[in-house]
Coordinates of C-alpha atoms (C1' of nucleotides) in Angstrom, one line a residue:
Chain A
M271 CA -8.8 -29.4 24.2
A272 CA -7.2 -26.0 24.0
Q273 CA -8.6 -25.7 20.6
V274 CA -12.1 -26.3 21.7
H275 CA -11.8 -23.5 24.2
A276 CA -10.5 -21.2 21.5
S277 CA -13.4 -22.1 19.2
Q278 CA -15.9 -21.3 21.9
A279 CA -14.4 -18.0 22.5
F280 CA -14.6 -17.1 18.9
Q281 CA -18.2 -18.1 18.7
A282 CA -19.1 -15.9 21.7
A283 CA -17.3 -13.0 20.1
S284 CA -18.9 -13.4 16.8
A285 CA -22.3 -13.4 18.2
L286 CA -21.6 -9.8 19.2
R287 CA -19.6 -8.5 16.3
H288 CA -20.5 -10.2 13.1
A289 CA -24.3 -9.9 13.2
S290 CA -24.3 -8.3 9.7
E291 CA -22.5 -11.2 8.1
A292 CA -24.6 -13.7 9.9
S293 CA -27.7 -12.1 8.5
V294 CA -27.1 -13.3 4.9
T295 CA -30.3 -15.3 4.4
A296 CA -28.9 -18.2 2.4
F297 CA -26.5 -19.1 5.2
C298 CA -29.0 -18.9 8.0
G299 CA -31.6 -21.0 6.1
S300 CA -29.4 -24.1 6.2
P301 CA -27.6 -24.6 9.4
A302 CA -27.6 -28.3 8.8
S303 CA -25.1 -28.1 6.0
V304 CA -22.1 -27.3 8.2
Q305 CA -18.9 -29.2 7.2
F306 CA -16.6 -30.1 10.0
L307 CA -13.0 -30.0 8.9
P308 CA -9.9 -31.1 10.8
P309 CA -6.8 -28.7 11.2
E310 CA -4.7 -28.0 8.1
T311 CA -7.4 -29.0 5.7
E312 CA -7.7 -27.5 2.2
I313 CA -11.0 -25.7 1.5
F314 CA -10.1 -24.7 -2.0
A315 CA -6.9 -24.3 -4.0
Q316 CA -5.6 -22.0 -6.7
G317 CA -6.7 -23.1 -10.1
E318 CA -9.8 -24.9 -8.9
C319 CA -13.2 -23.9 -10.2
C320 CA -15.0 -21.5 -7.9
G321 CA -18.6 -20.5 -7.4
K322 CA -19.2 -20.6 -3.7
L323 CA -18.9 -18.4 -0.7
Y324 CA -17.9 -19.8 2.7
R325 CA -18.9 -18.9 6.2
V326 CA -16.8 -19.8 9.3
E327 CA -19.2 -21.3 11.8
F328 CA -16.4 -21.9 14.3
G329 CA -12.6 -22.2 14.1
A330 CA -10.3 -20.3 11.8
V331 CA -9.1 -20.2 8.1
R332 CA -6.2 -18.7 6.2
V333 CA -6.4 -17.5 2.6
Y334 CA -3.1 -17.1 0.8
R335 CA -1.2 -16.8 -2.4
L336 CA 2.2 -18.3 -3.4
L337 CA 5.1 -17.0 -5.5
S338 CA 6.7 -19.5 -7.8
D339 CA 9.7 -20.0 -5.4
G340 CA 7.5 -20.8 -2.5
R341 CA 7.2 -17.5 -0.7
R342 CA 3.8 -17.2 0.8
Q343 CA 1.6 -14.2 1.6
I344 CA -1.5 -14.8 3.7
S345 CA -4.0 -12.1 2.7
A346 CA -6.4 -12.8 5.5
F347 CA -7.4 -14.9 8.5
H348 CA -11.1 -15.5 8.9
L349 CA -12.6 -16.2 12.3
T350 CA -16.0 -17.3 13.4
G351 CA -18.9 -15.6 11.7
E352 CA -16.8 -14.2 8.8
I353 CA -17.4 -14.9 5.2
F354 CA -14.8 -15.5 2.5
G355 CA -14.3 -16.8 -1.0
F356 CA -14.9 -13.7 -3.0
E357 CA -13.2 -13.9 -6.4
T358 CA -13.7 -12.4 -9.8
D359 CA -12.6 -15.2 -12.0
T360 CA -14.2 -18.5 -12.6
V361 CA -11.0 -20.1 -11.2
H362 CA -9.6 -19.6 -7.7
Q363 CA -6.6 -17.3 -7.5
F364 CA -6.0 -18.2 -3.8
F365 CA -5.7 -21.1 -1.5
A366 CA -7.8 -21.5 1.6
E367 CA -7.1 -23.9 4.5
T368 CA -8.3 -24.5 8.0
L369 CA -6.0 -23.5 10.9
C370 CA -7.7 -25.7 13.5
S371 CA -10.8 -27.8 13.7
T372 CA -13.3 -25.7 11.8
G373 CA -16.9 -25.7 10.8
I374 CA -17.7 -24.3 7.3
S375 CA -21.0 -23.6 5.7
T376 CA -21.2 -22.9 2.0
L377 CA -23.3 -20.7 -0.2
R378 CA -23.6 -21.7 -3.8
L379 CA -23.3 -18.8 -6.2
T380 CA -25.2 -19.7 -9.4
S381 CA -27.3 -17.4 -11.4
A382 CA -28.9 -16.2 -8.1
R383 CA -25.8 -14.1 -7.6
N384 CA -27.4 -11.0 -9.0
D385 CA -30.3 -11.3 -6.5
M386 CA -27.9 -11.5 -3.7
A387 CA -25.6 -8.8 -4.8
S388 CA -27.1 -6.2 -2.4
E389 CA -26.4 -8.5 0.5
L390 CA -22.9 -9.5 -0.7
L391 CA -21.7 -6.0 -1.6
P392 CA -21.3 -4.9 2.0
L393 CA -19.4 -8.0 2.8
A394 CA -17.1 -7.6 -0.2
L395 CA -16.5 -4.0 0.8
K396 CA -15.6 -5.0 4.3
S397 CA -13.0 -7.4 3.0
L398 CA -11.7 -4.6 0.7
V399 CA -11.3 -2.1 3.5
R400 CA -9.7 -4.7 5.8
T401 CA -7.2 -5.6 3.0
Q402 CA -6.4 -1.9 2.3
Q403 CA -5.7 -1.4 6.0
H404 CA -3.4 -4.3 5.9
L405 CA -1.6 -2.7 2.9
L406 CA -0.7 0.2 5.2
V407 CA 0.8 -2.2 7.7
L408 CA 2.9 -4.1 5.2
G409 CA 4.0 -1.1 3.3
R410 CA 4.8 1.4 6.1
Q411 CA 5.1 -0.3 9.5
N412 CA 8.1 -2.0 11.1
A413 CA 8.1 -5.4 12.8
L414 CA 7.0 -4.2 16.2
E415 CA 4.2 -2.1 14.8
R416 CA 3.0 -4.9 12.7
I417 CA 2.8 -7.3 15.7
A418 CA 1.1 -4.6 17.8
A419 CA -1.5 -4.0 15.1
F420 CA -2.0 -7.7 14.6
L421 CA -2.6 -8.4 18.3
L422 CA -5.0 -5.4 18.5
D423 CA -6.9 -6.7 15.5
M424 CA -7.2 -10.2 16.8
S425 CA -8.2 -8.9 20.2
E426 CA -11.0 -6.8 18.7
R427 CA -12.3 -9.6 16.5
Q428 CA -12.5 -11.9 19.5
G429 CA -14.6 -9.3 21.3
D430 CA -11.7 -8.0 23.4
L431 CA -11.9 -11.0 25.6
Q432 CA -8.6 -11.6 27.3
P433 CA -6.4 -13.5 26.8
I434 CA -6.4 -13.6 23.0
E435 CA -6.4 -17.1 21.6
L436 CA -4.2 -17.3 18.5
P437 CA -5.4 -20.1 16.2
M438 CA -2.3 -19.9 14.0
S439 CA 1.4 -20.8 14.2
R440 CA 4.3 -18.3 14.2
I441 CA 4.8 -19.2 10.5
D442 CA 1.3 -18.2 9.7
M443 CA 1.7 -14.9 11.6
A444 CA 4.9 -14.3 9.8
D445 CA 3.4 -15.0 6.3
Y446 CA 0.5 -12.7 7.2
L447 CA 2.7 -9.8 8.4
G448 CA 5.4 -10.1 5.8
L449 CA 8.1 -11.1 8.3
T450 CA 10.0 -14.2 9.3
I451 CA 9.2 -16.4 12.2
E452 CA 12.3 -15.3 14.0
T453 CA 11.3 -11.7 13.7
V454 CA 7.8 -12.4 14.9
S455 CA 9.2 -14.3 17.9
R456 CA 11.7 -11.5 18.8
A457 CA 8.9 -8.9 18.6
L458 CA 6.7 -10.9 20.9
S459 CA 9.6 -11.4 23.3
R460 CA 10.2 -7.7 23.4
L461 CA 6.6 -7.0 24.1
K462 CA 6.7 -9.6 26.9
K463 CA 9.9 -8.3 28.4
S464 CA 8.6 -4.7 28.4
G465 CA 5.5 -5.8 30.2
V466 CA 3.1 -4.9 27.4
I467 CA 1.7 -8.4 27.1
L468 CA 1.7 -11.7 28.9
M469 CA 2.0 -15.0 27.2
P470 CA 0.5 -17.7 29.4
S471 CA 1.1 -20.2 26.6
L472 CA 2.5 -20.1 23.1
R473 CA -0.8 -19.4 21.5
S474 CA -2.5 -17.2 24.0
V475 CA -1.6 -13.5 24.6
E476 CA -3.0 -11.2 27.2
I477 CA -2.7 -7.5 26.6
V478 CA -1.6 -5.7 29.8
K479 CA -0.8 -2.2 28.6
L480 CA -3.4 -1.5 26.0
Q481 CA -2.6 2.1 25.5
T482 CA 1.1 1.3 25.0
L483 CA 0.2 -1.3 22.4
Q484 CA -2.2 1.1 20.6
S485 CA 0.4 3.8 20.4
M486 CA 2.8 1.3 19.0
A487 CA 0.4 0.3 16.3
G488 CA 0.0 3.9 15.2
Chain B
M189 CA 1.8 18.8 -23.8
A190 CA 3.3 15.6 -22.6
Q191 CA 0.4 15.1 -20.3
V192 CA -2.1 15.4 -23.1
H193 CA -0.3 12.7 -25.0
A194 CA -0.3 10.5 -21.9
S195 CA -4.0 11.1 -21.4
Q196 CA -4.8 10.1 -24.9
A197 CA -2.8 6.9 -24.5
F198 CA -4.7 6.0 -21.4
Q199 CA -8.0 6.7 -23.1
A200 CA -7.1 4.5 -26.0
A201 CA -6.0 1.8 -23.7
S202 CA -9.1 1.9 -21.6
A203 CA -11.4 1.6 -24.5
L204 CA -10.0 -1.9 -24.9
R205 CA -9.5 -3.0 -21.3
H206 CA -12.1 -1.5 -19.1
A207 CA -15.3 -2.1 -21.1
S208 CA -16.9 -3.8 -18.1
E209 CA -16.4 -0.8 -15.8
A210 CA -17.5 1.6 -18.5
S211 CA -20.8 -0.3 -18.8
V212 CA -22.2 0.8 -15.5
T213 CA -25.3 2.5 -16.7
A214 CA -25.4 5.4 -14.4
F215 CA -22.0 6.6 -15.6
C216 CA -22.8 6.2 -19.3
G217 CA -26.1 8.1 -19.0
S218 CA -24.5 11.4 -18.0
P219 CA -21.3 12.1 -19.9
A220 CA -22.0 15.8 -19.6
S221 CA -21.2 15.8 -15.8
V222 CA -17.5 15.3 -16.2
Q223 CA -15.4 17.4 -13.8
F224 CA -12.1 18.7 -15.1
L225 CA -9.6 18.8 -12.3
P226 CA -6.0 20.2 -12.3
P227 CA -3.0 18.2 -11.1
E228 CA -2.7 17.6 -7.3
T229 CA -6.3 18.3 -6.6
E230 CA -8.2 16.7 -3.7
I231 CA -11.2 14.6 -4.7
F232 CA -12.1 13.5 -1.2
A233 CA -10.4 13.5 2.1
Q234 CA -10.4 11.2 5.2
G235 CA -13.2 12.1 7.5
E236 CA -15.4 13.6 4.8
C237 CA -18.9 12.3 4.2
C238 CA -19.0 9.8 1.4
G239 CA -21.8 8.5 -0.8
K240 CA -20.5 8.6 -4.3
L241 CA -18.5 6.5 -6.7
Y242 CA -16.0 8.1 -9.1
R243 CA -14.9 7.2 -12.6
V244 CA -11.7 8.4 -14.2
E245 CA -12.6 9.7 -17.7
F246 CA -9.0 10.6 -18.4
G247 CA -5.9 11.2 -16.3
A248 CA -5.0 9.4 -13.1
V249 CA -5.8 9.4 -9.4
R250 CA -4.1 8.2 -6.2
V251 CA -6.0 6.8 -3.2
Y252 CA -4.1 6.7 0.1
R253 CA -4.0 6.5 3.9
L254 CA -1.7 8.3 6.4
L255 CA -0.2 7.2 9.7
S256 CA -0.2 9.8 12.4
D257 CA 3.5 10.6 11.9
G258 CA 3.0 11.3 8.2
R259 CA 4.0 8.0 6.6
R260 CA 1.8 7.4 3.6
Q261 CA 0.6 4.3 1.9
I262 CA -1.0 4.6 -1.5
S263 CA -3.4 1.7 -1.8
A264 CA -4.1 2.2 -5.5
F265 CA -3.6 4.3 -8.6
H266 CA -6.7 4.6 -10.8
L267 CA -6.3 5.2 -14.6
T268 CA -8.7 6.0 -17.3
G269 CA -11.9 4.0 -17.2
E270 CA -11.5 2.7 -13.7
I271 CA -13.9 3.3 -10.9
F272 CA -13.0 4.1 -7.3
G273 CA -14.5 5.4 -4.0
F274 CA -15.8 2.2 -2.5
E275 CA -16.1 2.4 1.3
T276 CA -18.1 0.8 4.0
D277 CA -18.5 3.6 6.4
T278 CA -20.5 6.8 6.0
V279 CA -17.2 8.7 6.3
H280 CA -14.2 8.4 4.0
Q281 CA -11.2 6.4 5.5
F282 CA -9.0 7.5 2.6
F283 CA -7.8 10.4 0.6
A284 CA -8.1 10.7 -3.1
E285 CA -6.2 13.2 -5.3
T286 CA -5.5 13.7 -9.0
L287 CA -2.0 13.0 -10.2
C288 CA -2.3 15.1 -13.4
S289 CA -5.0 16.9 -15.3
T290 CA -7.9 14.6 -14.8
G291 CA -11.6 14.2 -15.7
I292 CA -13.9 12.6 -13.1
S293 CA -17.5 11.7 -13.4
T294 CA -19.5 10.8 -10.3
L295 CA -22.2 8.5 -9.4
R296 CA -24.4 9.3 -6.4
L297 CA -25.1 6.4 -4.2
T298 CA -28.4 7.1 -2.4
S299 CA -31.1 4.5 -1.7
A300 CA -30.6 3.3 -5.3
R301 CA -27.5 1.5 -4.1
N302 CA -29.3 -1.8 -3.7
D303 CA -30.6 -1.7 -7.2
M304 CA -27.1 -1.2 -8.5
A305 CA -25.4 -3.8 -6.3
S306 CA -25.3 -6.4 -9.0
E307 CA -23.4 -4.0 -11.2
L308 CA -21.2 -2.7 -8.4
L309 CA -20.2 -6.1 -6.9
P310 CA -17.9 -7.1 -9.8
L311 CA -16.2 -3.8 -9.6
A312 CA -15.7 -4.1 -5.9
L313 CA -14.3 -7.6 -6.3
K314 CA -11.9 -6.4 -9.0
S315 CA -10.6 -3.8 -6.5
L316 CA -10.4 -6.5 -3.9
V317 CA -8.4 -8.9 -6.0
R318 CA -6.1 -6.1 -7.1
T319 CA -5.5 -5.1 -3.5
Q320 CA -4.8 -8.7 -2.5
Q321 CA -2.3 -9.1 -5.3
H322 CA -0.6 -5.9 -4.0
L323 CA -0.4 -7.4 -0.6
L324 CA 1.8 -10.2 -2.0
V325 CA 4.1 -7.6 -3.5
L326 CA 4.5 -5.6 -0.3
G327 CA 4.7 -8.6 2.0
R328 CA 7.1 -10.8 0.1
Q329 CA 8.9 -9.1 -2.7
N330 CA 12.2 -7.1 -2.7
A331 CA 12.7 -3.7 -4.2
L332 CA 13.6 -4.9 -7.7
E333 CA 10.7 -7.3 -7.8
R334 CA 8.3 -4.6 -6.7
I335 CA 9.5 -2.2 -9.5
A336 CA 9.3 -5.0 -12.1
A337 CA 5.8 -5.9 -11.0
F338 CA 4.7 -2.3 -11.0
L339 CA 6.0 -1.6 -14.5
L340 CA 4.3 -4.7 -15.8
D341 CA 1.1 -3.7 -14.2
M342 CA 1.2 -0.2 -15.5
S343 CA 2.1 -1.5 -19.0
E344 CA -0.8 -3.9 -19.0
R345 CA -3.3 -1.3 -17.8
Q346 CA -2.2 1.0 -20.6
G347 CA -2.8 -1.7 -23.2
D348 CA 0.8 -2.7 -23.5
L349 CA 1.5 0.4 -25.6
Q350 CA 5.2 1.3 -25.4
P351 CA 6.6 3.4 -23.9
I352 CA 4.7 3.4 -20.6
E353 CA 3.7 6.9 -19.5
L354 CA 4.0 7.2 -15.7
P355 CA 1.5 9.8 -14.5
M356 CA 3.1 9.8 -11.0
S357 CA 6.2 11.0 -9.3
R358 CA 8.9 8.9 -7.7
I359 CA 7.5 9.8 -4.3
D360 CA 4.1 8.4 -5.4
M361 CA 5.7 5.2 -6.7
A362 CA 7.6 4.8 -3.5
D363 CA 4.5 5.3 -1.3
Y364 CA 2.7 2.8 -3.4
L365 CA 5.4 0.2 -3.3
G366 CA 6.4 0.6 0.3
L367 CA 9.9 1.9 -0.6
T368 CA 11.8 5.2 -0.5
I369 CA 12.3 7.4 -3.5
E370 CA 16.0 6.6 -3.5
T371 CA 15.4 2.9 -3.6
V372 CA 12.9 3.4 -6.5
S373 CA 15.4 5.4 -8.3
R374 CA 18.2 2.9 -7.8
A375 CA 16.0 0.0 -8.9
L376 CA 15.1 1.8 -12.1
S377 CA 18.7 2.7 -12.7
R378 CA 19.7 -1.0 -12.4
L379 CA 17.0 -2.0 -14.9
K380 CA 18.2 0.6 -17.2
K381 CA 21.9 -0.3 -16.9
S382 CA 21.1 -4.0 -17.5
G383 CA 19.2 -3.1 -20.6
V384 CA 15.8 -4.4 -19.4
I385 CA 14.1 -1.0 -19.9
L386 CA 14.7 2.3 -21.6
M387 CA 13.9 5.7 -20.0
P388 CA 13.5 8.2 -22.8
S389 CA 12.3 10.7 -20.2
L390 CA 11.8 10.7 -16.4
R391 CA 8.2 9.7 -16.7
S392 CA 8.3 7.3 -19.6
V393 CA 9.6 3.8 -19.6
E394 CA 10.0 1.4 -22.5
I395 CA 10.2 -2.3 -21.7
V396 CA 12.9 -3.9 -23.8
K397 CA 13.3 -7.3 -22.3
L398 CA 9.8 -8.3 -21.4
Q399 CA 10.6 -11.8 -20.4
T400 CA 13.4 -10.8 -18.1
L401 CA 11.1 -8.3 -16.4
Q402 CA 8.4 -10.9 -16.0
S403 CA 10.8 -13.4 -14.4
M404 CA 11.9 -10.7 -12.0
A405 CA 8.3 -9.9 -11.0
G406 CA 7.8 -13.6 -10.1
Chain C
dC43 C1' 11.4 -41.3 28.4
dG44 C1' 12.8 -40.0 23.9
dC45 C1' 11.5 -38.1 19.7
dA46 C1' 9.7 -34.5 16.5
dG47 C1' 7.9 -30.1 15.5
dG48 C1' 7.5 -25.7 16.8
dT49 C1' 9.6 -21.7 19.1
dT50 C1' 13.2 -18.9 21.0
dT51 C1' 17.7 -16.9 20.9
dG52 C1' 22.2 -15.6 19.1
dA53 C1' 25.7 -14.1 15.5
dG54 C1' 26.7 -12.4 11.1
dC55 C1' 25.2 -10.4 7.0
dA56 C1' 22.3 -8.2 3.2
dC57 C1' 19.1 -5.1 1.8
dC58 C1' 17.0 -1.0 2.3
dC59 C1' 16.7 3.4 4.8
dT60 C1' 18.9 7.8 6.2
dC61 C1' 21.5 11.6 5.3
dA62 C1' 23.9 14.3 2.2
dA63 C1' 25.5 16.2 -2.1
dC64 C1' 25.0 16.7 -6.9
dG65 C1' 22.6 17.0 -11.3
dA66 C1' 18.5 17.6 -14.2
dA67 C1' 14.2 19.7 -15.2
dT68 C1' 10.8 23.2 -14.6
dG69 C1' 9.0 27.7 -13.5
dT70 C1' 9.6 32.6 -12.5
dG71 C1' 11.1 37.2 -12.6
dG72 C1' 14.1 40.4 -14.3
Chain D
dC136 C1' 16.0 35.2 -23.4
dC137 C1' 18.7 34.4 -19.6
dA138 C1' 19.6 34.0 -14.5
dC139 C1' 17.9 32.3 -10.8
dA140 C1' 15.2 29.6 -7.6
dT141 C1' 12.8 25.6 -6.7
dT142 C1' 11.5 21.1 -7.1
dC143 C1' 12.4 16.6 -8.5
dG144 C1' 15.5 12.9 -9.4
dT145 C1' 20.0 10.5 -9.1
dT146 C1' 24.1 8.8 -6.8
dG147 C1' 27.1 7.9 -2.9
dA148 C1' 28.5 6.6 2.0
dG149 C1' 27.2 4.8 6.2
dG150 C1' 24.1 2.7 9.5
dG151 C1' 20.0 0.0 11.2
dT152 C1' 16.3 -3.2 10.8
dG153 C1' 15.2 -7.5 9.6
dC154 C1' 16.8 -11.9 7.1
dT155 C1' 19.8 -16.1 7.1
dC156 C1' 21.9 -19.7 9.2
dA157 C1' 22.6 -22.2 13.3
dA158 C1' 22.0 -24.0 17.8
dA159 C1' 19.4 -24.5 22.0
dC160 C1' 15.0 -24.8 24.2
dC161 C1' 10.4 -26.0 25.0
dT162 C1' 6.2 -28.7 24.5
dG163 C1' 3.2 -32.1 23.2
dC164 C1' 2.9 -36.9 22.1
dG165 C1' 3.8 -41.6 21.1

DNA sequence: CGCAGGTTTGAGCACCCTCAACGAATGTGG
DNA sequence: CCACATTCGTTGAGGGTGCTCAAACCTGCG
């Protein structure tokens, strides 16, 4: 029930913010082909053959890589309206899974890929810039700064509607921010105690002192 | 003199490895327009208007962002044959500077951008995958693993010719790997003492125990 | 109500950063 | 050509942030 509410919030937000991604013709032409996936469902796995792009119609997705010893780095979360699945190789280098109940529509990339390149390039560049921004966070910011930046990013992507609905667990947040779950939890507790945020439930955060949070994120 | 040798090594390597990037027609058509830049020269700065792509003909380039307090994260080094300058906005979000004496050719992106999209998309995706790989390094690997991964990456991009010529300072390596110069230096010293690498000079590294280094990098 | 999974909190420790001094390499002016 | 200055790199000592390990606490759910 809580998840349904979250999904609706994401959808409302995406209508405002992700118009450009939604305008890719091949996706709009076939709204009937939306796949409904339960939480924690694999969308694709490393080593699988690839040749599709994916659009989140509602819900949320994590894309990640693994080290041989099991350490995981989530390279991106994708919320409603966002497109993912870009890869260079013929084989996936990443894993993609749903976080919650999620609707996914797919775009087959066959030989028509060249025709669509002018539409896809801006999307790929958006992913690139977002990833580069995240590099700065992982390379040069401490735990509190990472959490602050993460909350601000999630807030913005949900249209700055308060409270923020977090579709992911603490483990996912940790593996995205290059921290442990304990450190994530401690950082959130500090923000809560200092009155910067409220946490009405485990997965919802309300930003109280926006400017303080922004100055923390750098 | 040492730099000339390094540049030649990069060129030889690129002839093998970067054929796809070199094949962008607009670059090949105008070899006369190569700009020769001295070390530590700005190519573009954050806030400047953008609308070009750049190709490294020889030498090396760093692309980076800054936090307000001066912390720097280098998002990528670009060696001979590689193309950089992709951005979504009309204004640069990054800085780009030469590391050493470098030749740069430019490609103006006007309205012809759509026509070239099918050529540019693979390059953008290559950057994206490389950046995502680097996320894993910054998020989940320790200092020794980062140095190992960095050396292997540099070695591969120079065609596995030994020794590796490093065109950047320890500061640049540190700001790329999310470490301090002291930690970079210590990690290199440990690799040297354990016989995994040789360092005939400060900026050249020879990999002696490749497998050991690979197992370190994960 | 009791269980299981996720989250929080605490104590101790390891890795990396900070600060400092020393050494090496390069460039400059005498 | 040498003396010097300057920058860069290395090495050491000490401290802090975040990780590891462990236990307690929620919270949802059967």
